[in-house]
Protein backbone atom coordinates (compact mmCIF):
# COMPACT_ATOMS: atom_id res chain seq x y z
CA UNK A 1 0.00 0.00 0.00
CA UNK A 2 2.86 2.36 0.76
CA UNK A 3 6.66 2.32 0.74
CA UNK A 4 9.68 4.60 0.99
CA UNK A 5 13.47 4.33 1.00
CA UNK A 6 16.19 6.22 2.82
CA UNK A 7 18.10 8.70 0.60
CA UNK A 8 20.89 6.20 -0.20
CA UNK A 9 18.53 3.20 -0.35
CA UNK A 10 20.07 1.41 2.66
CA UNK A 11 16.65 1.03 4.31
CA UNK A 12 13.31 0.53 2.64
CA UNK A 13 10.04 0.21 4.55
CA UNK A 14 6.75 -0.97 3.08
CA UNK A 15 3.30 -1.63 4.51
CA UNK A 16 0.98 -4.10 2.80
CA UNK A 17 -2.17 -6.09 3.42
CA UNK A 18 -1.52 -9.43 5.11
CA UNK A 19 -5.09 -10.38 6.03
CA UNK A 20 -8.58 -9.28 5.13
CA UNK A 21 -11.91 -10.66 6.26
CA UNK A 22 -14.12 -10.53 3.13
CA UNK A 23 -17.19 -10.21 5.33
CA UNK A 24 -15.76 -7.04 6.93
CA UNK A 25 -13.78 -4.83 4.51
CA UNK A 26 -12.71 -2.61 7.44
CA UNK A 27 -10.81 -5.48 9.04
CA UNK A 28 -7.46 -5.01 7.31
CA UNK A 29 -4.39 -6.42 9.01
CA UNK A 30 -1.23 -4.80 7.70
CA UNK A 31 2.34 -6.05 7.87
CA UNK A 32 5.47 -3.91 7.92
CA UNK A 33 8.31 -5.16 5.71
CA UNK A 34 11.87 -3.90 5.39
CA UNK A 35 14.59 -4.08 2.77
CA UNK A 36 18.28 -3.40 3.29
CA UNK A 37 19.35 -4.01 -0.32
CA UNK A 38 17.51 -1.29 -2.24
CA UNK A 39 14.34 -3.37 -2.60
CA UNK A 40 15.85 -6.56 -4.03
CA UNK A 41 14.53 -8.61 -1.09
CA UNK A 42 12.02 -7.89 1.67
CA UNK A 43 11.62 -9.30 5.18
CA UNK A 44 8.28 -9.18 7.01
CA UNK A 45 8.59 -7.86 10.55
CA UNK A 46 6.70 -9.18 13.54
CA UNK A 47 4.85 -5.86 13.88
CA UNK A 48 1.36 -5.64 12.47
CA UNK A 49 -0.82 -2.57 12.11
CA UNK A 50 -4.51 -1.94 12.12
CA UNK A 51 -5.66 1.04 10.11
CA UNK A 52 -4.63 2.58 6.81
CA UNK A 53 -1.00 3.64 6.21
CA UNK A 54 -1.30 7.19 4.93
CA UNK A 55 2.39 7.98 4.64
CA UNK A 56 5.84 6.46 5.19
CA UNK A 57 8.96 8.55 5.60
CA UNK A 58 12.46 7.06 5.82
CA UNK A 59 14.77 10.06 6.38
CA UNK A 60 17.83 7.91 7.12
CA UNK A 61 19.00 4.29 7.40
CA UNK A 62 18.39 4.53 11.17
CA UNK A 63 14.72 5.43 11.41
CA UNK A 64 11.38 5.32 9.60
CA UNK A 65 8.04 6.90 10.43
CA UNK A 66 4.68 5.44 9.47
CA UNK A 67 1.52 7.53 9.69
CA UNK A 68 -1.22 4.96 10.17
CA UNK A 69 -4.78 6.15 10.77
CA UNK A 70 -4.47 8.46 13.77
CA UNK A 71 -0.99 7.57 15.06
CA UNK A 72 2.64 7.92 14.05
CA UNK A 73 4.80 4.83 14.47
CA UNK A 74 8.54 5.26 14.83
CA UNK A 75 10.48 2.25 13.55
CA UNK A 76 14.18 1.69 14.23
CA UNK A 77 15.77 -1.33 12.50
PDB file of C-alpha atoms in Angstrom:
ATOM      1  CA  UNK A   1       0.000   0.000   0.000  1.00  0.00           C
ATOM      2  CA  UNK A   2       2.857   2.365   0.763  1.00  0.00           C
ATOM      3  CA  UNK A   3       6.663   2.322   0.742  1.00  0.00           C
ATOM      4  CA  UNK A   4       9.676   4.598   0.992  1.00  0.00           C
ATOM      5  CA  UNK A   5      13.472   4.330   1.002  1.00  0.00           C
ATOM      6  CA  UNK A   6      16.193   6.223   2.817  1.00  0.00           C
ATOM      7  CA  UNK A   7      18.099   8.695   0.599  1.00  0.00           C
ATOM      8  CA  UNK A   8      20.886   6.204  -0.201  1.00  0.00           C
ATOM      9  CA  UNK A   9      18.530   3.197  -0.345  1.00  0.00           C
ATOM     10  CA  UNK A  10      20.066   1.408   2.660  1.00  0.00           C
ATOM     11  CA  UNK A  11      16.649   1.034   4.307  1.00  0.00           C
ATOM     12  CA  UNK A  12      13.306   0.527   2.642  1.00  0.00           C
ATOM     13  CA  UNK A  13      10.043   0.211   4.547  1.00  0.00           C
ATOM     14  CA  UNK A  14       6.747  -0.974   3.085  1.00  0.00           C
ATOM     15  CA  UNK A  15       3.301  -1.627   4.506  1.00  0.00           C
ATOM     16  CA  UNK A  16       0.982  -4.098   2.801  1.00  0.00           C
ATOM     17  CA  UNK A  17      -2.167  -6.093   3.418  1.00  0.00           C
ATOM     18  CA  UNK A  18      -1.517  -9.435   5.109  1.00  0.00           C
ATOM     19  CA  UNK A  19      -5.087 -10.380   6.034  1.00  0.00           C
ATOM     20  CA  UNK A  20      -8.581  -9.284   5.131  1.00  0.00           C
ATOM     21  CA  UNK A  21     -11.909 -10.662   6.258  1.00  0.00           C
ATOM     22  CA  UNK A  22     -14.119 -10.533   3.127  1.00  0.00           C
ATOM     23  CA  UNK A  23     -17.188 -10.206   5.328  1.00  0.00           C
ATOM     24  CA  UNK A  24     -15.760  -7.035   6.929  1.00  0.00           C
ATOM     25  CA  UNK A  25     -13.776  -4.825   4.508  1.00  0.00           C
ATOM     26  CA  UNK A  26     -12.713  -2.609   7.438  1.00  0.00           C
ATOM     27  CA  UNK A  27     -10.807  -5.485   9.042  1.00  0.00           C
ATOM     28  CA  UNK A  28      -7.457  -5.010   7.311  1.00  0.00           C
ATOM     29  CA  UNK A  29      -4.386  -6.421   9.013  1.00  0.00           C
ATOM     30  CA  UNK A  30      -1.231  -4.801   7.697  1.00  0.00           C
ATOM     31  CA  UNK A  31       2.342  -6.054   7.868  1.00  0.00           C
ATOM     32  CA  UNK A  32       5.473  -3.912   7.917  1.00  0.00           C
ATOM     33  CA  UNK A  33       8.310  -5.158   5.707  1.00  0.00           C
ATOM     34  CA  UNK A  34      11.869  -3.904   5.388  1.00  0.00           C
ATOM     35  CA  UNK A  35      14.595  -4.082   2.769  1.00  0.00           C
ATOM     36  CA  UNK A  36      18.283  -3.397   3.293  1.00  0.00           C
ATOM     37  CA  UNK A  37      19.354  -4.014  -0.316  1.00  0.00           C
ATOM     38  CA  UNK A  38      17.510  -1.292  -2.243  1.00  0.00           C
ATOM     39  CA  UNK A  39      14.339  -3.372  -2.602  1.00  0.00           C
ATOM     40  CA  UNK A  40      15.851  -6.557  -4.035  1.00  0.00           C
ATOM     41  CA  UNK A  41      14.528  -8.606  -1.090  1.00  0.00           C
ATOM     42  CA  UNK A  42      12.024  -7.887   1.669  1.00  0.00           C
ATOM     43  CA  UNK A  43      11.624  -9.304   5.181  1.00  0.00           C
ATOM     44  CA  UNK A  44       8.283  -9.176   7.013  1.00  0.00           C
ATOM     45  CA  UNK A  45       8.594  -7.858  10.550  1.00  0.00           C
ATOM     46  CA  UNK A  46       6.697  -9.180  13.540  1.00  0.00           C
ATOM     47  CA  UNK A  47       4.852  -5.864  13.883  1.00  0.00           C
ATOM     48  CA  UNK A  48       1.360  -5.644  12.469  1.00  0.00           C
ATOM     49  CA  UNK A  49      -0.825  -2.571  12.115  1.00  0.00           C
ATOM     50  CA  UNK A  50      -4.514  -1.939  12.123  1.00  0.00           C
ATOM     51  CA  UNK A  51      -5.659   1.039  10.106  1.00  0.00           C
ATOM     52  CA  UNK A  52      -4.628   2.581   6.813  1.00  0.00           C
ATOM     53  CA  UNK A  53      -0.996   3.640   6.210  1.00  0.00           C
ATOM     54  CA  UNK A  54      -1.304   7.193   4.926  1.00  0.00           C
ATOM     55  CA  UNK A  55       2.388   7.978   4.636  1.00  0.00           C
ATOM     56  CA  UNK A  56       5.837   6.456   5.188  1.00  0.00           C
ATOM     57  CA  UNK A  57       8.956   8.548   5.604  1.00  0.00           C
ATOM     58  CA  UNK A  58      12.463   7.064   5.816  1.00  0.00           C
ATOM     59  CA  UNK A  59      14.765  10.056   6.383  1.00  0.00           C
ATOM     60  CA  UNK A  60      17.834   7.910   7.122  1.00  0.00           C
ATOM     61  CA  UNK A  61      18.998   4.288   7.400  1.00  0.00           C
ATOM     62  CA  UNK A  62      18.394   4.526  11.165  1.00  0.00           C
ATOM     63  CA  UNK A  63      14.719   5.426  11.411  1.00  0.00           C
ATOM     64  CA  UNK A  64      11.381   5.317   9.602  1.00  0.00           C
ATOM     65  CA  UNK A  65       8.039   6.904  10.428  1.00  0.00           C
ATOM     66  CA  UNK A  66       4.679   5.440   9.469  1.00  0.00           C
ATOM     67  CA  UNK A  67       1.520   7.534   9.688  1.00  0.00           C
ATOM     68  CA  UNK A  68      -1.222   4.956  10.171  1.00  0.00           C
ATOM     69  CA  UNK A  69      -4.781   6.151  10.768  1.00  0.00           C
ATOM     70  CA  UNK A  70      -4.475   8.460  13.772  1.00  0.00           C
ATOM     71  CA  UNK A  71      -0.995   7.567  15.056  1.00  0.00           C
ATOM     72  CA  UNK A  72       2.643   7.918  14.051  1.00  0.00           C
ATOM     73  CA  UNK A  73       4.799   4.835  14.466  1.00  0.00           C
ATOM     74  CA  UNK A  74       8.539   5.262  14.825  1.00  0.00           C
ATOM     75  CA  UNK A  75      10.479   2.252  13.551  1.00  0.00           C
ATOM     76  CA  UNK A  76      14.178   1.691  14.235  1.00  0.00           C
ATOM     77  CA  UNK A  77      15.769  -1.327  12.500  1.00  0.00           C
TER      78      UNK A  77
END
